[in-house]
GROMACS .gro file of C-alpha atoms in nm:
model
  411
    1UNK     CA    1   3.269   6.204   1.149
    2UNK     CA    2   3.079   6.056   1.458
    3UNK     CA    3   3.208   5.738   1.412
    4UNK     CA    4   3.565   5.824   1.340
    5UNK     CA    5   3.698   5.779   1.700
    6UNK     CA    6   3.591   5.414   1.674
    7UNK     CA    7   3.758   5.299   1.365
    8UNK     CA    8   3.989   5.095   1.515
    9UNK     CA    9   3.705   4.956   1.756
   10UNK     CA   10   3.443   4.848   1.458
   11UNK     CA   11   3.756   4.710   1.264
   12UNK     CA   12   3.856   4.420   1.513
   13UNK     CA   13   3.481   4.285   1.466
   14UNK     CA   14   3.423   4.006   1.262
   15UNK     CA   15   3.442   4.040   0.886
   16UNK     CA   16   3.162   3.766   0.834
   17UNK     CA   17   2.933   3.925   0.612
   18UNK     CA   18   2.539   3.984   0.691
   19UNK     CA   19   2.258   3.954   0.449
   20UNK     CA   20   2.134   4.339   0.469
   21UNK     CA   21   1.863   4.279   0.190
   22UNK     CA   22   2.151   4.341  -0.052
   23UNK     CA   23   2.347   4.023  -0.232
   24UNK     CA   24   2.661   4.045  -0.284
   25UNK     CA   25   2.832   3.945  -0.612
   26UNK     CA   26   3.024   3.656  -0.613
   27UNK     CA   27   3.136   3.731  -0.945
   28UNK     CA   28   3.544   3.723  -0.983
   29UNK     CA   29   3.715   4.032  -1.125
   30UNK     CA   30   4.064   4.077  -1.265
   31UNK     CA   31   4.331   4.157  -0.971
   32UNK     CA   32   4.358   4.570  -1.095
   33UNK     CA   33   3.990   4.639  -1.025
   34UNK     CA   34   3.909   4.386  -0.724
   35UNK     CA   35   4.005   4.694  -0.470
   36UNK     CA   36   3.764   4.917  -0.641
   37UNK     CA   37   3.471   4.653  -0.635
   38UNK     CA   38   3.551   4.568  -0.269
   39UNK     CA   39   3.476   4.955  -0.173
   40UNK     CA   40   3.126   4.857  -0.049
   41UNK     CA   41   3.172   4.528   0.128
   42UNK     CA   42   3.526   4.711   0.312
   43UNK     CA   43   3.283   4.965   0.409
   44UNK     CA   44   3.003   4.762   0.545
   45UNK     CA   45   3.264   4.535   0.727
   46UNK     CA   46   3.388   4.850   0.898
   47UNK     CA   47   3.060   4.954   0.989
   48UNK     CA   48   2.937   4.613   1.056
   49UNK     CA   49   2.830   4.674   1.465
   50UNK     CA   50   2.636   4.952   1.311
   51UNK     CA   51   2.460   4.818   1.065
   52UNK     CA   52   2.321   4.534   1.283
   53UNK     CA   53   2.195   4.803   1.507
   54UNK     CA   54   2.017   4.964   1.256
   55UNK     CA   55   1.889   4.607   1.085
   56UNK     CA   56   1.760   4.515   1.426
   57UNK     CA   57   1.576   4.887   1.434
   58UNK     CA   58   1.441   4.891   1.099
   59UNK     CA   59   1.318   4.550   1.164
   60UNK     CA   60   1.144   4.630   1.501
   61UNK     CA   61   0.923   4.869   1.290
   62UNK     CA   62   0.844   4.623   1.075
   63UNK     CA   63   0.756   4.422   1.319
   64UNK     CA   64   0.499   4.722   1.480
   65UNK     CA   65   0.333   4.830   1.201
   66UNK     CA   66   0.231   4.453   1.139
   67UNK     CA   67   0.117   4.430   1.513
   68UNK     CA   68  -0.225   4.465   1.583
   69UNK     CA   69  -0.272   4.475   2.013
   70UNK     CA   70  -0.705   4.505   1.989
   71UNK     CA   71  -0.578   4.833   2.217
   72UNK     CA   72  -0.778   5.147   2.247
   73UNK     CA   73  -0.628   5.406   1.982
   74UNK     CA   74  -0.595   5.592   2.342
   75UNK     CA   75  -0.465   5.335   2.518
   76UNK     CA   76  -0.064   5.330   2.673
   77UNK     CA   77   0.041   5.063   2.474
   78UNK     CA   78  -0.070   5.169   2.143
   79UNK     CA   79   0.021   5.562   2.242
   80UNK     CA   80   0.371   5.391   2.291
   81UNK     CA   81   0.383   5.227   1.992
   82UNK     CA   82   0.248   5.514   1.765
   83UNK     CA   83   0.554   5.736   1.949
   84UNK     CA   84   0.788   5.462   1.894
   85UNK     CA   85   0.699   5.444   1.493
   86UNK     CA   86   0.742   5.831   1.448
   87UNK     CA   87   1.066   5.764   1.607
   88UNK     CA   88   1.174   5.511   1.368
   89UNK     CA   89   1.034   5.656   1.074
   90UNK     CA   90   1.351   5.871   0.962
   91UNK     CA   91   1.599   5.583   1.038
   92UNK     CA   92   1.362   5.373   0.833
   93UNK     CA   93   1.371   5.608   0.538
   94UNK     CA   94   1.783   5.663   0.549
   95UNK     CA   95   1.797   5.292   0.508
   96UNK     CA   96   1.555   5.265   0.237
   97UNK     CA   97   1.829   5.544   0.084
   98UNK     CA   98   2.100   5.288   0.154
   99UNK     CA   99   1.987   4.987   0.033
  100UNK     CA  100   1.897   5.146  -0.333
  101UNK     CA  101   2.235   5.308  -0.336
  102UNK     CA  102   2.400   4.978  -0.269
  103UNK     CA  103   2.194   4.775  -0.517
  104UNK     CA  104   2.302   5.088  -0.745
  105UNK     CA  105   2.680   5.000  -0.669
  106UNK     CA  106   2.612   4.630  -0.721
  107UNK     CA  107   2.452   4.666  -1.054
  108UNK     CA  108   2.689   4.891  -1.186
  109UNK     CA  109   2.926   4.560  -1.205
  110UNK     CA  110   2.847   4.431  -1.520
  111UNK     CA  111   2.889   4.772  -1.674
  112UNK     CA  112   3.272   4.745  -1.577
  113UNK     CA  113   3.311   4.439  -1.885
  114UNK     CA  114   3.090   4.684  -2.103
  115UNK     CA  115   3.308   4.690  -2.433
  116UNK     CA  116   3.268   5.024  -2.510
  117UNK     CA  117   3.568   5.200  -2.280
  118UNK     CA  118   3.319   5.532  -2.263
  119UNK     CA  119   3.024   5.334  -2.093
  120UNK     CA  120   3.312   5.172  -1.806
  121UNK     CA  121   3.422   5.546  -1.772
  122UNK     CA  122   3.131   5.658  -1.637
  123UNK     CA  123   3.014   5.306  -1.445
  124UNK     CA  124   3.350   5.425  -1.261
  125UNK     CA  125   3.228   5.779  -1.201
  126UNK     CA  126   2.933   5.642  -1.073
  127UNK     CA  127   3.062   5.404  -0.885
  128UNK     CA  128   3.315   5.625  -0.687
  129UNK     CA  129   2.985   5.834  -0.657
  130UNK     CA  130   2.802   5.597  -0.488
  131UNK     CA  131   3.044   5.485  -0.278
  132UNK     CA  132   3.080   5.842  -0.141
  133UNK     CA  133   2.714   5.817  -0.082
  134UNK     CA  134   2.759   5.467   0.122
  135UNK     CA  135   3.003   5.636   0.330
  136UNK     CA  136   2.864   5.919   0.411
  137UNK     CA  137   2.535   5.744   0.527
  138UNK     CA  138   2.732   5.467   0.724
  139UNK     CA  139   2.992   5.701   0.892
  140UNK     CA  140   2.752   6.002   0.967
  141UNK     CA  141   2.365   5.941   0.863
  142UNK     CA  142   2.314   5.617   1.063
  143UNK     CA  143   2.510   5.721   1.365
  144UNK     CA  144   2.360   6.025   1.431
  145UNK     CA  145   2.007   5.896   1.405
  146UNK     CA  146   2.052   5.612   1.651
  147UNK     CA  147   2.141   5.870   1.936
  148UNK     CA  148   1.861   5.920   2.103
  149UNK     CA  149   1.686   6.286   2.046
  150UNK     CA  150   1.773   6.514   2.406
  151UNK     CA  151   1.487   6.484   2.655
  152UNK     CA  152   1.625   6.841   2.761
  153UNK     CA  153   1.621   7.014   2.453
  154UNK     CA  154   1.356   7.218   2.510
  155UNK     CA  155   1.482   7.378   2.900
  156UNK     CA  156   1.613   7.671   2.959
  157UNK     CA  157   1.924   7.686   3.189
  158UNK     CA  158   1.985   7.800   3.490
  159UNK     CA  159   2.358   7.821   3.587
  160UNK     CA  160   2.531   7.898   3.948
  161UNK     CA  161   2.895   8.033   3.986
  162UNK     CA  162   3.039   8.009   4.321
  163UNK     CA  163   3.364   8.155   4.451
  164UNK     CA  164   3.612   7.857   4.574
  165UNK     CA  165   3.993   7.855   4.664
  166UNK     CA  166   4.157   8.183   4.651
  167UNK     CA  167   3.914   8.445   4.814
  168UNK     CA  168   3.914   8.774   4.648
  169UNK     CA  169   4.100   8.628   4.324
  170UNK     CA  170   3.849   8.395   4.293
  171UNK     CA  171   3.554   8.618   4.364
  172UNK     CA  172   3.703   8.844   4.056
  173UNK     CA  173   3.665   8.524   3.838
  174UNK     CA  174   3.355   8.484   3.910
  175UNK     CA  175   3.287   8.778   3.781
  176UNK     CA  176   3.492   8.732   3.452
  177UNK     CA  177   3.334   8.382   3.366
  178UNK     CA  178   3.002   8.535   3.415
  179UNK     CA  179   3.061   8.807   3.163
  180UNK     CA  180   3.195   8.536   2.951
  181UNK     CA  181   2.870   8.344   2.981
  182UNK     CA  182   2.640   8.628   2.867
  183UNK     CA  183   2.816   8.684   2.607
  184UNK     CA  184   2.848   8.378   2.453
  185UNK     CA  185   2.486   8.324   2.485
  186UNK     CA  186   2.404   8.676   2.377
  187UNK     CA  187   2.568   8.531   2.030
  188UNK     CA  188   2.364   8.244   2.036
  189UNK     CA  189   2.108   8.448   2.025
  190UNK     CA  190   2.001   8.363   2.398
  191UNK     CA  191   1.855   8.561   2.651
  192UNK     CA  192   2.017   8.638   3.003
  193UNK     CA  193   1.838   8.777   3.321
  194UNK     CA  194   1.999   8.782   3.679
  195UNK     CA  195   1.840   8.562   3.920
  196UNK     CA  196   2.094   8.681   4.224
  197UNK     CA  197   2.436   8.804   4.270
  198UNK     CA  198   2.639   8.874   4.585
  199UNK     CA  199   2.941   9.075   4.575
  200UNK     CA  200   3.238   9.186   4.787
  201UNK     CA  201   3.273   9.548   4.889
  202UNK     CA  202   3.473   9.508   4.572
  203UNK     CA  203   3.192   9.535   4.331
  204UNK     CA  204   3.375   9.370   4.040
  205UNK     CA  205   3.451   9.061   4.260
  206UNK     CA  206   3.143   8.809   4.330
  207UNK     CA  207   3.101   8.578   4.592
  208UNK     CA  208   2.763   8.382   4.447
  209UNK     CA  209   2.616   8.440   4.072
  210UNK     CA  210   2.279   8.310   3.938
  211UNK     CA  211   2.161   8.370   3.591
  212UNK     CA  212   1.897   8.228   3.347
  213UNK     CA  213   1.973   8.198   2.978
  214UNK     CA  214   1.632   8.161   2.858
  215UNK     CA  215   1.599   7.983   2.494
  216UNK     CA  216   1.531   7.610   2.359
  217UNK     CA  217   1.836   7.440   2.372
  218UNK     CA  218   1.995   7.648   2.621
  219UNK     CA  219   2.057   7.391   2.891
  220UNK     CA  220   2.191   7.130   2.669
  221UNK     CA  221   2.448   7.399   2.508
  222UNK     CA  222   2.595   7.544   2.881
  223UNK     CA  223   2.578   7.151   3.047
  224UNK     CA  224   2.919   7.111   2.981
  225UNK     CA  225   2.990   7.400   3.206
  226UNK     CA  226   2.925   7.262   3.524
  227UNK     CA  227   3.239   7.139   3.774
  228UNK     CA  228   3.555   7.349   3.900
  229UNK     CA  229   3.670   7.582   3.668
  230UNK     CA  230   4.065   7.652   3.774
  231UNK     CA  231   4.256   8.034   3.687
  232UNK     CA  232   4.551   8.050   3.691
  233UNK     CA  233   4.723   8.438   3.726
  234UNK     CA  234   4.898   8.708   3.923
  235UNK     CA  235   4.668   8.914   4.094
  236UNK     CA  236   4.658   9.314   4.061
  237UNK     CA  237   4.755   9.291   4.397
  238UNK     CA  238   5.088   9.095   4.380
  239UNK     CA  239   5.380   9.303   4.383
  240UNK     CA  240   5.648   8.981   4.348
  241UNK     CA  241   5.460   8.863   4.033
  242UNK     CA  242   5.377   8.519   4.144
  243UNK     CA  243   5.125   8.320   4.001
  244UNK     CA  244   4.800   8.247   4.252
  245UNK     CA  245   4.593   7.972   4.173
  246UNK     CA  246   4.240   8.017   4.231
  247UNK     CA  247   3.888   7.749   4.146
  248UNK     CA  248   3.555   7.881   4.083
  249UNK     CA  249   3.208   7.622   4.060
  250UNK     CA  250   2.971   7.629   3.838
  251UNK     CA  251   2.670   7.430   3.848
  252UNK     CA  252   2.381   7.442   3.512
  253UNK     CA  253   2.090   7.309   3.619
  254UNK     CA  254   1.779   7.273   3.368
  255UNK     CA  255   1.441   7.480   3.393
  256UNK     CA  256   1.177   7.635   3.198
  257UNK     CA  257   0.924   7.924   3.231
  258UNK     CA  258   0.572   7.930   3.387
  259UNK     CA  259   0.384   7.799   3.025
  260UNK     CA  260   0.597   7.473   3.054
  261UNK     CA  261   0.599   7.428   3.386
  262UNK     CA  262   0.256   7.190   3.330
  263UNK     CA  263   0.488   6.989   3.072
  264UNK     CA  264   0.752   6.896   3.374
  265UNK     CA  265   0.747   6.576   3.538
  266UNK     CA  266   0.898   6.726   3.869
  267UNK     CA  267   0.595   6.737   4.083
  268UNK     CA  268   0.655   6.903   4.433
  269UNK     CA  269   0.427   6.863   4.735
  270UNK     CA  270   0.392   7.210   4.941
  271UNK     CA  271   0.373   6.986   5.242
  272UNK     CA  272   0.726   6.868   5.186
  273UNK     CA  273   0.866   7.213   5.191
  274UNK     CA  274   0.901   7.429   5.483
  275UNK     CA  275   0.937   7.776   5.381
  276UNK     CA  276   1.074   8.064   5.618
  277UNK     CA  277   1.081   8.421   5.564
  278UNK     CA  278   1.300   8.680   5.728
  279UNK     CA  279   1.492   8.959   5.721
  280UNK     CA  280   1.745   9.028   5.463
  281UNK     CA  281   2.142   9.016   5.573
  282UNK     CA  282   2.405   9.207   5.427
  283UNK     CA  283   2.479   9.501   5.237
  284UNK     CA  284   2.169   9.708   5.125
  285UNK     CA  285   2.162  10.045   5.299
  286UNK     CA  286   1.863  10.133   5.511
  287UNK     CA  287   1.611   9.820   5.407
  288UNK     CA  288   1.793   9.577   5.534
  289UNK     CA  289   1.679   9.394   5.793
  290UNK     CA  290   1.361   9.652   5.798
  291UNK     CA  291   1.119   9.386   5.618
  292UNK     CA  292   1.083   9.049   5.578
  293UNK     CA  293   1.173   8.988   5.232
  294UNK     CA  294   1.422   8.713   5.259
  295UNK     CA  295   1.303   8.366   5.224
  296UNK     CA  296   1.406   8.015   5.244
  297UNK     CA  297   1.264   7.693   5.114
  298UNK     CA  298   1.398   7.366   5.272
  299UNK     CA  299   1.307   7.043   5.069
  300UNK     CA  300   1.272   6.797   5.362
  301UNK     CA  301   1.238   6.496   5.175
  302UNK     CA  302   1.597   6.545   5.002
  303UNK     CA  303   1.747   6.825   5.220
  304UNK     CA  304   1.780   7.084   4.954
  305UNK     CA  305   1.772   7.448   5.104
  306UNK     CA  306   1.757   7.735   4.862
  307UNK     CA  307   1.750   8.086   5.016
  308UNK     CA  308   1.666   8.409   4.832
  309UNK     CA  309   1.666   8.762   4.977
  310UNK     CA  310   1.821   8.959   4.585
  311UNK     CA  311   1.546   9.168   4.576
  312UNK     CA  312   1.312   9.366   4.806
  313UNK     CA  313   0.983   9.187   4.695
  314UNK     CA  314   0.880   8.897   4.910
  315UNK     CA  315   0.693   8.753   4.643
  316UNK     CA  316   0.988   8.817   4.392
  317UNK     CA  317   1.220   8.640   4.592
  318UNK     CA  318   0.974   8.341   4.717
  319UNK     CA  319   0.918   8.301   4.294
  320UNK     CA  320   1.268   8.254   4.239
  321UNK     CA  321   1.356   8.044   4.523
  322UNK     CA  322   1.068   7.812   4.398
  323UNK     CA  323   1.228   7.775   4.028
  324UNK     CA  324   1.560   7.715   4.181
  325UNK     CA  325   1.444   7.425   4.392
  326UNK     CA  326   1.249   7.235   4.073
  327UNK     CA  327   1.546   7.323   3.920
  328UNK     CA  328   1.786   7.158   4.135
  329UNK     CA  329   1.522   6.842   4.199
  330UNK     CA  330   1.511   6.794   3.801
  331UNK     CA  331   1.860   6.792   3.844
  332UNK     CA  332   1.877   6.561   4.099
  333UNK     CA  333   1.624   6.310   3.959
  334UNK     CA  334   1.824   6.354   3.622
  335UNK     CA  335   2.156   6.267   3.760
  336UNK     CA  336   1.979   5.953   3.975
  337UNK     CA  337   1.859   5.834   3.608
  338UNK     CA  338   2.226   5.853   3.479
  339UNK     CA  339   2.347   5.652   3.758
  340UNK     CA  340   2.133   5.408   3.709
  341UNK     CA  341   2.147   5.399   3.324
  342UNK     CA  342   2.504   5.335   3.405
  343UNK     CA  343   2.472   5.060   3.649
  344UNK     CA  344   2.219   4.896   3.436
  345UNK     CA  345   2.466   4.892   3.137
  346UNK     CA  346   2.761   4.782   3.392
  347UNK     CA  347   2.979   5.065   3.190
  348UNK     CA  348   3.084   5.397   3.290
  349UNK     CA  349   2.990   5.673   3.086
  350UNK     CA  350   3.286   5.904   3.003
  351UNK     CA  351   3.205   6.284   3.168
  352UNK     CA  352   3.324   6.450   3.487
  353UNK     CA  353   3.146   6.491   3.854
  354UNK     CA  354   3.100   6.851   3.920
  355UNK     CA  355   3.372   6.787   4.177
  356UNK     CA  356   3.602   6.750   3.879
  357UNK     CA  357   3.834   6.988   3.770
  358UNK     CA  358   3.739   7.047   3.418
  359UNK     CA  359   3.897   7.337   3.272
  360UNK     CA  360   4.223   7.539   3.335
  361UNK     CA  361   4.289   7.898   3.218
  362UNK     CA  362   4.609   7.999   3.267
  363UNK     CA  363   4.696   8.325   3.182
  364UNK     CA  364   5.072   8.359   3.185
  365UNK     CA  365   5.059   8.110   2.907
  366UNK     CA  366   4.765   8.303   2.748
  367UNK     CA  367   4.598   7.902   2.706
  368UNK     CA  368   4.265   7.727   2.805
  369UNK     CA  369   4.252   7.400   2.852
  370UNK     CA  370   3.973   7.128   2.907
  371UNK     CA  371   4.058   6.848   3.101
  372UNK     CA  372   3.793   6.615   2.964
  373UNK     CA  373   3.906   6.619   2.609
  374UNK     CA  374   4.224   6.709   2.659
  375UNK     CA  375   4.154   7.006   2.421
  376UNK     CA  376   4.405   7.324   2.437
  377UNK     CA  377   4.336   7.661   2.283
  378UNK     CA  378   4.499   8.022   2.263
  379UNK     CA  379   4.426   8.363   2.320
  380UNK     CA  380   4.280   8.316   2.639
  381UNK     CA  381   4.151   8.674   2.596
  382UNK     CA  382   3.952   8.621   2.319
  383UNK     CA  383   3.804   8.334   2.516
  384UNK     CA  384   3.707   8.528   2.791
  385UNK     CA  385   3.490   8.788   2.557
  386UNK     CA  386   3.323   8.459   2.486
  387UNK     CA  387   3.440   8.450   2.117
  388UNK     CA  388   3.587   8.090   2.117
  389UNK     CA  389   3.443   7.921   2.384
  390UNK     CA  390   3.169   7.761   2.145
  391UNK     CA  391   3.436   7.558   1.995
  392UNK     CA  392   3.493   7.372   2.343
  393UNK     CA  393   3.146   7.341   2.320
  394UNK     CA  394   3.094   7.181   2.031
  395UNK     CA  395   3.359   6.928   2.053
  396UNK     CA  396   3.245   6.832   2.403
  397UNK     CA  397   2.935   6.780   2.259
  398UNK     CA  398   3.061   6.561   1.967
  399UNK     CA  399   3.264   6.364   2.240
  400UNK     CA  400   2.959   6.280   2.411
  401UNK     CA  401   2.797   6.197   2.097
  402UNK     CA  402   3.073   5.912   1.979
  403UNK     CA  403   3.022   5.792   2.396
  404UNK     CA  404   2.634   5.741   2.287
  405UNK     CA  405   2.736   5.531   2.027
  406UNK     CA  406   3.023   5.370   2.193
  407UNK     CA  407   2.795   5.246   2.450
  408UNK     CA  408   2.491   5.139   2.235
  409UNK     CA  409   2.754   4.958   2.019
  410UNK     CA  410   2.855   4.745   2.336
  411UNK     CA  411   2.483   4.651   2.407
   0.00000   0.00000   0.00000
């Protein structure tokens, strides 16, 4: 459960009880059944924090749909407050769900002095039913619809691996984690096209990798990729059998094709780019350096350069170095909005830089493990074909999840 991280947190609040549109009986019970009437109120004391929050939501609808600005149907304000009611609307109806299933629990108390013992079996069954229900919605239907719904849910991804420490070595893991990538997002049903590679004169070892895994939802699933990536292995080429440590980067960045591309906020201004084209460097064979297909964009405003000379179309390459670039200003303007999310909240929001190192595989001890959640797994192989890698996934996900709630809790 979402919540289940902050048990301990929620249970230190205080145990005064709020009026939630549901009395509670003040009746007195005999000793052997006061634990089972208490289920409810234990719970709601528990989940207390959260319950405010989602008082103080419900009630803010309320409050909106008996607002009346004189505003333009098309005006801001009312376009705000129409968005901000569709919002609402399922948190609205959950506690609507709540409330009858706790006036349910509450009524079922006078059934429990029914004098007929088959009538108090079933107000039990009910009641144990019910309080299921109350749990459930406290511990996993309320939390997840107060975090807010991804503004990136919709991008596509587009994610960089760069060779670090450990030349070759690390060049050859490049290579591995980028076969890894495609195809975990082959199973998740996911498109992949290459956007550039550069290898060694070892063809299985890459320098630089760019790929797009095209699909809604993509970027949020791979975000948790980016930082240092550390292997840990002995090299075909070491005859003594020692272990060589060697770091890879990987960077996701969000983007989306040409029909979104309207939708995005990132607006660039041609006259803040200076774009060069040149000859392409490197291996190629005879084209090299024969046309001018290479071509760099430099974003002076923010210094960003992205060059692009993969394939032998100028206009190919001058396409691709243009996504890359709103790519890495969403980025940018995305991470500036974190920051100052985080300074306005005075509370550091639990992640790593993409400095960080964030995940070890170590093959001697055939285990991967993610620094960030401390989270350990075997069979590093199986990993690597991408097979198990959506578990890390997934609970870095949840992780960030119980820090969404952590952090609106503290508000």
């Amino acid at each position: 459960m979402i919540l289940a991280a902050f048990r301990k947190c929620l249970a230190t609040t205080s145990p005064a009880r709020r009026n939630f549109g549901v009395r509670f009986s003040s009746v007195s019970r005999a000793s052997s059944r006061s634990h089972e009437l208490d289920i409810a109120e234990k719970l709601e004391r528990d989940a207390s924090r959260v319950l405010n929050v989602v008082r103080r939501r419900v009630e803010e609808r309320e409050r909106l749909l008996r607002e009346d600005g004189g505003a333009a149907d098309n005006s801001p304000e009312q376009i705000q407050r129409a968005k901000t009611l569709k919002e609402l609307e399922p948190l609205h109806d959950a506690w609507s769900q709540y409330a009858a299933a706790r006036q349910s629990f509450q009524d079922s108390n006078t059934l429990l002095d029914d004098s007929d013992p088959e009538i108090r079996s079933m107000a039990l069954e009910e009641r144990a039913s019910l309080a299921e229900t109350l749990s459930e919605q406290l511990n996993h239907t309320f939390p997840s619809l107060l975090i807010p719904q991804s503004t990136t849910r919709h991008y596509s991804a587009l994610i960089e691996l760069k060779a670090g420490v450990g030349g070759d070595e690390a060049a050859l893991f490049v290579a591995d984690v980028l076969r890894m990538y495609t195809r975990l997002a082959s199973a998740q049903n996911m498109s992949v096209e290459t956007v550039s590679i550069s290898t060694l004169e070892n063809r299985n070892a890459m320098r630089e990798a760019i790929i797009e895994v095209k699909g809604d939802g993509a970027y949020d699933f791979f975000r948790w990729e980016s930082g240092v990536h550390r292997v840990q292995r002995v090299p075909a080429t070491e005859s003594q059998g020692r272990v060589h440590t060697s770091t890879i980067t990987v960077m996701v960045l969000p983007t989306s094709d040409s029909a979104q591309e309207n939708t995005m906020d990132i607006k660039i201004d041609e006259k803040d780019v200076r774009v060069e084209v040149m000859r392409s460097r490197g291996a190629g064979g005879q084209h090299v350096n024969k046309t001018e297909s290479a071509v760099r964009l430099t974003h002076i405003p923010t210094g960003i350069v992205v060059s692009m000379q993969d394939s032998r179309s100028q206009h190919s390459n001058r396409a691709k170095a243009w996504q890359i670039l709103r790519a890495r200003l969403l980025d940018r303007r995305m991470t500036e909005d974190m920051v100052k999310r985080r300074e306005s909240r005075r509370s550091i929001v639990k992640g790593a830089e993409r400095t960080d190192k964030i995940r070890t595989y170590n093959f001697p001890q055939d285990r991967v493990t993610d620094h960030r959640i401390g989270m350990t797994l075997n069979n590093l192989d199986a990993i690597m074909e991408g097979n198990h890698l959506q578990a890390v996934i997934e609970e870095l996900q949840k992780d960030h999840e119980e820090s969404l709630i952590a952090e609106l809790l503290e508000e």
